[in-house]
Amino acid sequence: MTFLQLIEYETTQKARVDHLMDEWLEATEGKRTATHEMLGQDRDKPSHFVNIVEFPSYEKAMANSGLPETQHIAEELRGLCVGEPRFVNLDIVRDESW
């Protein structure tokens, strides 16, 4: 079952966050289990972001979270955020394309 993780956070350092994501992509090449990622920026509050990461399953997401590279980037990201990031873990129970 497809699994999505939403990571919601506030930052005024988007360029540094983008750089961290590029580092993570390079460091996890061939190891990561994430299959798709999208980043949304709130039009009404530009410092508010939602990262949507897709995995084939919850188990694959947890394996990805356990990678040392993921742990390192998560800690770095926390340092760039205002407050703690909020995680929402979603099992996809319905998926429609129109």
N, CA, C and O atoms as a GROMACS GRO file, in nm:
protein
  392
    1MET      N    1   0.084  -0.117   0.000
    1MET     CA    2   0.000   0.000   0.000
    1MET      C    3   0.089   0.124   0.000
    1MET      O    4   0.183   0.134   0.079
    2THR      N    5   0.059   0.218  -0.088
    2THR     CA    6   0.135   0.342  -0.095
    2THR      C    7   0.125   0.418   0.037
    2THR      O    8   0.020   0.418   0.103
    3PHE      N    9   0.233   0.481   0.074
    3PHE     CA   10   0.242   0.555   0.199
    3PHE      C   11   0.296   0.695   0.168
    3PHE      O   12   0.392   0.710   0.092
    4LEU      N   13   0.233   0.796   0.226
    4LEU     CA   14   0.281   0.934   0.212
    4LEU      C   15   0.320   0.988   0.348
    4LEU      O   16   0.255   0.962   0.449
    5GLN      N   17   0.427   1.063   0.349
    5GLN     CA   18   0.465   1.135   0.470
    5GLN      C   19   0.462   1.283   0.436
    5GLN      O   20   0.528   1.328   0.343
    6LEU      N   21   0.385   1.358   0.514
    6LEU     CA   22   0.381   1.503   0.501
    6LEU      C   23   0.468   1.562   0.610
    6LEU      O   24   0.455   1.525   0.727
    7ILE      N   25   0.555   1.650   0.573
    7ILE     CA   26   0.642   1.717   0.669
    7ILE      C   27   0.612   1.867   0.657
    7ILE      O   28   0.644   1.930   0.556
    8GLU      N   29   0.552   1.920   0.760
    8GLU     CA   30   0.510   2.059   0.759
    8GLU      C   31   0.605   2.138   0.849
    8GLU      O   32   0.631   2.098   0.963
    9TYR      N   33   0.657   2.250   0.798
    9TYR     CA   34   0.751   2.327   0.878
    9TYR      C   35   0.752   2.473   0.836
    9TYR      O   36   0.701   2.511   0.731
   10GLU      N   37   0.811   2.554   0.924
   10GLU     CA   38   0.829   2.697   0.901
   10GLU      C   39   0.979   2.724   0.892
   10GLU      O   40   1.057   2.676   0.974
   11THR      N   41   1.017   2.803   0.791
   11THR     CA   42   1.157   2.845   0.780
   11THR      C   43   1.165   2.974   0.700
   11THR      O   44   1.081   3.002   0.614
   12THR      N   45   1.266   3.051   0.730
   12THR     CA   46   1.297   3.170   0.650
   12THR      C   47   1.423   3.145   0.568
   12THR      O   48   1.479   3.237   0.508
   13GLN      N   49   1.468   3.018   0.567
   13GLN     CA   50   1.594   2.982   0.502
   13GLN      C   51   1.571   2.876   0.393
   13GLN      O   52   1.636   2.772   0.392
   14LYS      N   53   1.479   2.905   0.301
   14LYS     CA   54   1.444   2.809   0.197
   14LYS      C   55   1.564   2.765   0.114
   14LYS      O   56   1.577   2.647   0.082
   15ALA      N   57   1.652   2.857   0.079
   15ALA     CA   58   1.768   2.821  -0.002
   15ALA      C   59   1.855   2.718   0.069
   15ALA      O   60   1.906   2.626   0.006
   16ARG      N   61   1.873   2.734   0.199
   16ARG     CA   62   1.953   2.636   0.275
   16ARG      C   63   1.881   2.502   0.284
   16ARG      O   64   1.945   2.397   0.279
   17VAL      N   65   1.748   2.504   0.297
   17VAL     CA   66   1.671   2.379   0.298
   17VAL      C   67   1.684   2.309   0.164
   17VAL      O   68   1.703   2.188   0.159
   18ASP      N   69   1.674   2.385   0.055
   18ASP     CA   70   1.692   2.327  -0.079
   18ASP      C   71   1.829   2.262  -0.093
   18ASP      O   72   1.842   2.154  -0.149
   19HIS      N   73   1.930   2.329  -0.041
   19HIS     CA   74   2.066   2.274  -0.047
   19HIS      C   75   2.075   2.143   0.033
   19HIS      O   76   2.139   2.048  -0.012
   20LEU      N   77   2.011   2.139   0.149
   20LEU     CA   78   2.010   2.016   0.229
   20LEU      C   79   1.944   1.902   0.152
   20LEU      O   80   1.993   1.790   0.152
   21MET      N   81   1.832   1.932   0.086
   21MET     CA   82   1.763   1.828   0.009
   21MET      C   83   1.851   1.776  -0.104
   21MET      O   84   1.853   1.656  -0.132
   22ASP      N   85   1.922   1.867  -0.170
   22ASP     CA   86   2.014   1.825  -0.277
   22ASP      C   87   2.125   1.736  -0.220
   22ASP      O   88   2.162   1.636  -0.282
   23GLU      N   89   2.176   1.770  -0.103
   23GLU     CA   90   2.278   1.687  -0.037
   23GLU      C   91   2.222   1.548  -0.008
   23GLU      O   92   2.288   1.447  -0.032
   24TRP      N   93   2.098   1.544   0.045
   24TRP     CA   94   2.037   1.416   0.079
   24TRP      C   95   2.016   1.331  -0.046
   24TRP      O   96   2.041   1.211  -0.043
   25LEU      N   97   1.970   1.392  -0.155
   25LEU     CA   98   1.950   1.317  -0.279
   25LEU      C   99   2.080   1.254  -0.326
   25LEU      O  100   2.082   1.138  -0.367
   26GLU      N  101   2.188   1.330  -0.320
   26GLU     CA  102   2.317   1.278  -0.362
   26GLU      C  103   2.367   1.168  -0.267
   26GLU      O  104   2.416   1.065  -0.313
   27ALA      N  105   2.354   1.191  -0.138
   27ALA     CA  106   2.405   1.096  -0.038
   27ALA      C  107   2.328   0.965  -0.035
   27ALA      O  108   2.383   0.862   0.002
   28THR      N  109   2.200   0.968  -0.074
   28THR     CA  110   2.117   0.847  -0.065
   28THR      C  111   2.093   0.781  -0.200
   28THR      O  112   2.013   0.688  -0.210
   29GLU      N  113   2.163   0.826  -0.303
   29GLU     CA  114   2.147   0.767  -0.436
   29GLU      C  115   2.168   0.615  -0.427
   29GLU      O  116   2.271   0.569  -0.378
   30GLY      N  117   2.070   0.540  -0.476
   30GLY     CA  118   2.078   0.395  -0.474
   30GLY      C  119   2.036   0.330  -0.343
   30GLY      O  120   2.025   0.208  -0.335
   31LYS      N  121   2.013   0.411  -0.238
   31LYS     CA  122   1.975   0.359  -0.106
   31LYS      C  123   1.835   0.401  -0.065
   31LYS      O  124   1.765   0.325   0.002
   32ARG      N  125   1.794   0.520  -0.104
   32ARG     CA  126   1.666   0.573  -0.055
   32ARG      C  127   1.548   0.493  -0.112
   32ARG      O  128   1.555   0.438  -0.222
   33THR      N  129   1.443   0.489  -0.034
   33THR     CA  130   1.323   0.416  -0.077
   33THR      C  131   1.211   0.512  -0.115
   33THR      O  132   1.106   0.467  -0.160
   34ALA      N  133   1.230   0.642  -0.098
   34ALA     CA  134   1.132   0.741  -0.143
   34ALA      C  135   1.125   0.737  -0.294
   34ALA      O  136   1.227   0.728  -0.362
   35THR      N  137   1.003   0.743  -0.347
   35THR     CA  138   0.986   0.735  -0.492
   35THR      C  139   0.943   0.866  -0.556
   35THR      O  140   0.953   0.882  -0.677
   36HIS      N  141   0.895   0.960  -0.475
   36HIS     CA  142   0.845   1.087  -0.529
   36HIS      C  143   0.843   1.190  -0.416
   36HIS      O  144   0.812   1.157  -0.302
   37GLU      N  145   0.876   1.313  -0.450
   37GLU     CA  146   0.876   1.419  -0.349
   37GLU      C  147   0.823   1.546  -0.412
   37GLU      O  148   0.858   1.580  -0.526
   38MET      N  149   0.741   1.617  -0.339
   38MET     CA  150   0.691   1.748  -0.381
   38MET      C  151   0.703   1.843  -0.262
   38MET      O  152   0.683   1.802  -0.147
   39LEU      N  153   0.736   1.968  -0.290
   39LEU     CA  154   0.744   2.070  -0.185
   39LEU      C  155   0.646   2.181  -0.220
   39LEU      O  156   0.652   2.238  -0.328
   40GLY      N  157   0.557   2.210  -0.126
   40GLY     CA  158   0.462   2.320  -0.145
   40GLY      C  159   0.495   2.434  -0.051
   40GLY      O  160   0.532   2.414   0.064
   41GLN      N  161   0.479   2.557  -0.103
   41GLN     CA  162   0.500   2.677  -0.023
   41GLN      C  163   0.366   2.749  -0.012
   41GLN      O  164   0.298   2.772  -0.112
   42ASP      N  165   0.329   2.784   0.108
   42ASP     CA  166   0.201   2.849   0.137
   42ASP      C  167   0.199   2.990   0.075
   42ASP      O  168   0.285   3.073   0.104
   43ARG      N  169   0.101   3.015  -0.010
   43ARG     CA  170   0.089   3.147  -0.074
   43ARG      C  171   0.062   3.258   0.026
   43ARG      O  172   0.106   3.371   0.009
   44ASP      N  173  -0.013   3.224   0.131
   44ASP     CA  174  -0.053   3.324   0.229
   44ASP      C  175   0.049   3.346   0.339
   44ASP      O  176   0.048   3.449   0.407
   45LYS      N  177   0.138   3.248   0.357
   45LYS     CA  178   0.241   3.258   0.459
   45LYS      C  179   0.369   3.197   0.401
   45LYS      O  180   0.394   3.078   0.420
   46PRO      N  181   0.449   3.275   0.330
   46PRO     CA  182   0.562   3.223   0.254
   46PRO      C  183   0.668   3.146   0.334
   46PRO      O  184   0.749   3.075   0.274
   47SER      N  185   0.668   3.157   0.466
   47SER     CA  186   0.765   3.082   0.546
   47SER      C  187   0.712   2.942   0.583
   47SER      O  188   0.781   2.866   0.650
   48HIS      N  189   0.590   2.910   0.540
   48HIS     CA  190   0.526   2.781   0.571
   48HIS      C  191   0.538   2.688   0.450
   48HIS      O  192   0.500   2.722   0.339
   49PHE      N  193   0.593   2.568   0.475
   49PHE     CA  194   0.616   2.470   0.369
   49PHE      C  195   0.557   2.335   0.407
   49PHE      O  196   0.547   2.301   0.525
   50VAL      N  197   0.517   2.259   0.306
   50VAL     CA  198   0.473   2.122   0.325
   50VAL      C  199   0.548   2.036   0.223
   50VAL      O  200   0.537   2.056   0.102
   51ASN      N  201   0.624   1.942   0.274
   51ASN     CA  202   0.697   1.847   0.191
   51ASN      C  203   0.616   1.719   0.188
   51ASN      O  204   0.581   1.665   0.292
   52ILE      N  205   0.586   1.669   0.068
   52ILE     CA  206   0.508   1.547   0.050
   52ILE      C  207   0.600   1.443  -0.011
   52ILE      O  208   0.651   1.460  -0.122
   53VAL      N  209   0.622   1.334   0.062
   53VAL     CA  210   0.716   1.231   0.019
   53VAL      C  211   0.639   1.099   0.006
   53VAL      O  212   0.570   1.057   0.098
   54GLU      N  213   0.653   1.035  -0.110
   54GLU     CA  214   0.582   0.910  -0.139
   54GLU      C  215   0.677   0.791  -0.128
   54GLU      O  216   0.793   0.797  -0.169
   55PHE      N  217   0.624   0.683  -0.071
   55PHE     CA  218   0.696   0.557  -0.056
   55PHE      C  219   0.607   0.442  -0.102
   55PHE      O  220   0.484   0.457  -0.102
   56PRO      N  221   0.664   0.330  -0.142
   56PRO     CA  222   0.582   0.215  -0.180
   56PRO      C  223   0.503   0.157  -0.062
   56PRO      O  224   0.398   0.096  -0.082
   57SER      N  225   0.553   0.176   0.060
   57SER     CA  226   0.487   0.119   0.178
   57SER      C  227   0.538   0.189   0.303
   57SER      O  228   0.639   0.260   0.300
   58TYR      N  229   0.468   0.167   0.413
   58TYR     CA  230   0.512   0.219   0.543
   58TYR      C  231   0.649   0.161   0.580
   58TYR      O  232   0.736   0.232   0.628
   59GLU      N  233   0.665   0.033   0.556
   59GLU     CA  234   0.791  -0.034   0.590
   59GLU      C  235   0.909   0.028   0.514
   59GLU      O  236   1.017   0.048   0.571
   60LYS      N  237   0.888   0.059   0.386
   60LYS     CA  238   0.995   0.123   0.307
   60LYS      C  239   1.023   0.264   0.360
   60LYS      O  240   1.138   0.309   0.359
   61ALA      N  241   0.919   0.333   0.405
   61ALA     CA  242   0.939   0.467   0.462
   61ALA      C  243   1.023   0.459   0.588
   61ALA      O  244   1.111   0.542   0.610
   62MET      N  245   0.995   0.360   0.672
   62MET     CA  246   1.071   0.346   0.797
   62MET      C  247   1.216   0.308   0.768
   62MET      O  248   1.307   0.351   0.839
   63ALA      N  249   1.238   0.225   0.665
   63ALA     CA  250   1.375   0.192   0.626
   63ALA      C  251   1.448   0.318   0.580
   63ALA      O  252   1.565   0.338   0.613
   64ASN      N  253   1.379   0.403   0.505
   64ASN     CA  254   1.438   0.529   0.459
   64ASN      C  255   1.470   0.620   0.576
   64ASN      O  256   1.576   0.682   0.580
   65SER      N  257   1.378   0.628   0.672
   65SER     CA  258   1.400   0.710   0.792
   65SER      C  259   1.520   0.662   0.872
   65SER      O  260   1.587   0.742   0.938
   66GLY      N  261   1.547   0.533   0.866
   66GLY     CA  262   1.658   0.476   0.941
   66GLY      C  263   1.795   0.497   0.878
   66GLY      O  264   1.897   0.469   0.941
   67LEU      N  265   1.799   0.546   0.754
   67LEU     CA  266   1.928   0.570   0.690
   67LEU      C  267   2.005   0.679   0.766
   67LEU      O  268   1.946   0.781   0.802
   68PRO      N  269   2.133   0.659   0.791
   68PRO     CA  270   2.211   0.762   0.861
   68PRO      C  271   2.205   0.896   0.789
   68PRO      O  272   2.203   1.001   0.854
   69GLU      N  273   2.202   0.894   0.657
   69GLU     CA  274   2.197   1.018   0.579
   69GLU      C  275   2.065   1.092   0.605
   69GLU      O  276   2.063   1.215   0.612
   70THR      N  277   1.956   1.017   0.619
   70THR     CA  278   1.827   1.078   0.647
   70THR      C  279   1.826   1.137   0.787
   70THR      O  280   1.776   1.247   0.807
   71GLN      N  281   1.882   1.065   0.882
   71GLN     CA  282   1.889   1.115   1.019
   71GLN      C  283   1.969   1.245   1.026
   71GLN      O  284   1.929   1.340   1.093
   72HIS      N  285   2.081   1.248   0.956
   72HIS     CA  286   2.166   1.367   0.954
   72HIS      C  287   2.091   1.488   0.895
   72HIS      O  288   2.092   1.596   0.953
   73ILE      N  289   2.027   1.468   0.782
   73ILE     CA  290   1.956   1.578   0.716
   73ILE      C  291   1.839   1.624   0.801
   73ILE      O  292   1.811   1.744   0.808
   74ALA      N  293   1.770   1.532   0.866
   74ALA     CA  294   1.657   1.568   0.952
   74ALA      C  295   1.704   1.659   1.066
   74ALA      O  296   1.636   1.757   1.099
   75GLU      N  297   1.817   1.628   1.125
   75GLU     CA  298   1.871   1.713   1.233
   75GLU      C  299   1.910   1.851   1.180
   75GLU      O  300   1.884   1.953   1.244
   76GLU      N  301   1.972   1.854   1.064
   76GLU     CA  302   2.009   1.982   1.003
   76GLU      C  303   1.885   2.064   0.971
   76GLU      O  304   1.883   2.185   0.993
   77LEU      N  305   1.782   1.999   0.919
   77LEU     CA  306   1.657   2.068   0.886
   77LEU      C  307   1.594   2.130   1.011
   77LEU      O  308   1.548   2.244   1.008
   78ARG      N  309   1.592   2.054   1.119
   78ARG     CA  310   1.536   2.107   1.244
   78ARG      C  311   1.604   2.238   1.284
   78ARG      O  312   1.539   2.329   1.335
   79GLY      N  313   1.733   2.247   1.261
   79GLY     CA  314   1.807   2.368   1.295
   79GLY      C  315   1.771   2.488   1.209
   79GLY      O  316   1.798   2.602   1.247
   80LEU      N  317   1.711   2.464   1.093
   80LEU     CA  318   1.672   2.573   1.003
   80LEU      C  319   1.526   2.612   1.020
   80LEU      O  320   1.480   2.708   0.958
   81CYS      N  321   1.455   2.539   1.104
   81CYS     CA  322   1.311   2.561   1.120
   81CYS      C  323   1.281   2.651   1.239
   81CYS      O  324   1.356   2.659   1.336
   82VAL      N  325   1.168   2.718   1.228
   82VAL     CA  326   1.111   2.791   1.340
   82VAL      C  327   1.016   2.692   1.406
   82VAL      O  328   0.911   2.661   1.350
   83GLY      N  329   1.050   2.643   1.523
   83GLY     CA  330   0.971   2.538   1.588
   83GLY      C  331   1.004   2.401   1.531
   83GLY      O  332   1.094   2.387   1.448
   84GLU      N  333   0.931   2.302   1.577
   84GLU     CA  334   0.953   2.164   1.534
   84GLU      C  335   0.873   2.134   1.408
   84GLU      O  336   0.758   2.175   1.396
   85PRO      N  337   0.932   2.061   1.313
   85PRO     CA  338   0.853   2.014   1.199
   85PRO      C  339   0.741   1.922   1.247
   85PRO      O  340   0.756   1.852   1.348
   86ARG      N  341   0.632   1.922   1.176
   86ARG     CA  342   0.518   1.835   1.207
   86ARG      C  343   0.511   1.726   1.101
   86ARG      O  344   0.513   1.755   0.981
   87PHE      N  345   0.503   1.599   1.146
   87PHE     CA  346   0.497   1.485   1.055
   87PHE      C  347   0.356   1.427   1.056
   87PHE      O  348   0.297   1.408   1.162
   88VAL      N  349   0.304   1.399   0.937
   88VAL     CA  350   0.176   1.331   0.922
   88VAL      C  351   0.202   1.208   0.836
   88VAL      O  352   0.252   1.220   0.724
   89ASN      N  353   0.168   1.090   0.888
   89ASN     CA  354   0.194   0.964   0.820
   89ASN      C  355   0.064   0.907   0.766
   89ASN      O  356  -0.028   0.878   0.842
   90LEU      N  357   0.056   0.892   0.634
   90LEU     CA  358  -0.069   0.854   0.569
   90LEU      C  359  -0.058   0.725   0.489
   90LEU      O  360   0.022   0.716   0.396
   91ASP      N  361  -0.139   0.625   0.524
   91ASP     CA  362  -0.160   0.510   0.437
   91ASP      C  363  -0.261   0.554   0.332
   91ASP      O  364  -0.369   0.603   0.368
   92ILE      N  365  -0.230   0.538   0.206
   92ILE     CA  366  -0.322   0.580   0.100
   92ILE      C  367  -0.426   0.470   0.082
   92ILE      O  368  -0.395   0.358   0.042
   93VAL      N  369  -0.550   0.504   0.111
   93VAL     CA  370  -0.660   0.407   0.106
   93VAL      C  371  -0.747   0.427  -0.018
   93VAL      O  372  -0.832   0.343  -0.049
   94ARG      N  373  -0.725   0.538  -0.088
   94ARG     CA  374  -0.795   0.562  -0.213
   94ARG      C  375  -0.708   0.654  -0.297
   94ARG      O  376  -0.656   0.753  -0.247
   95ASP      N  377  -0.693   0.621  -0.425
   95ASP     CA  378  -0.608   0.699  -0.515
   95ASP      C  379  -0.676   0.705  -0.650
   95ASP      O  380  -0.686   0.603  -0.719
   96GLU      N  381  -0.721   0.822  -0.689
   96GLU     CA  382  -0.791   0.842  -0.815
   96GLU      C  383  -0.712   0.938  -0.904
   96GLU      O  384  -0.652   1.033  -0.855
   97SER      N  385  -0.710   0.912  -1.031
   97SER     CA  386  -0.651   1.006  -1.128
   97SER      C  387  -0.761   1.046  -1.224
   97SER      O  388  -0.838   0.962  -1.271
   98TRP      N  389  -0.769   1.175  -1.255
   98TRP     CA  390  -0.870   1.222  -1.349
   98TRP      C  391  -0.807   1.290  -1.466
   98TRP      O  392  -0.877   1.336  -1.556
   0.00000   0.00000   0.00000
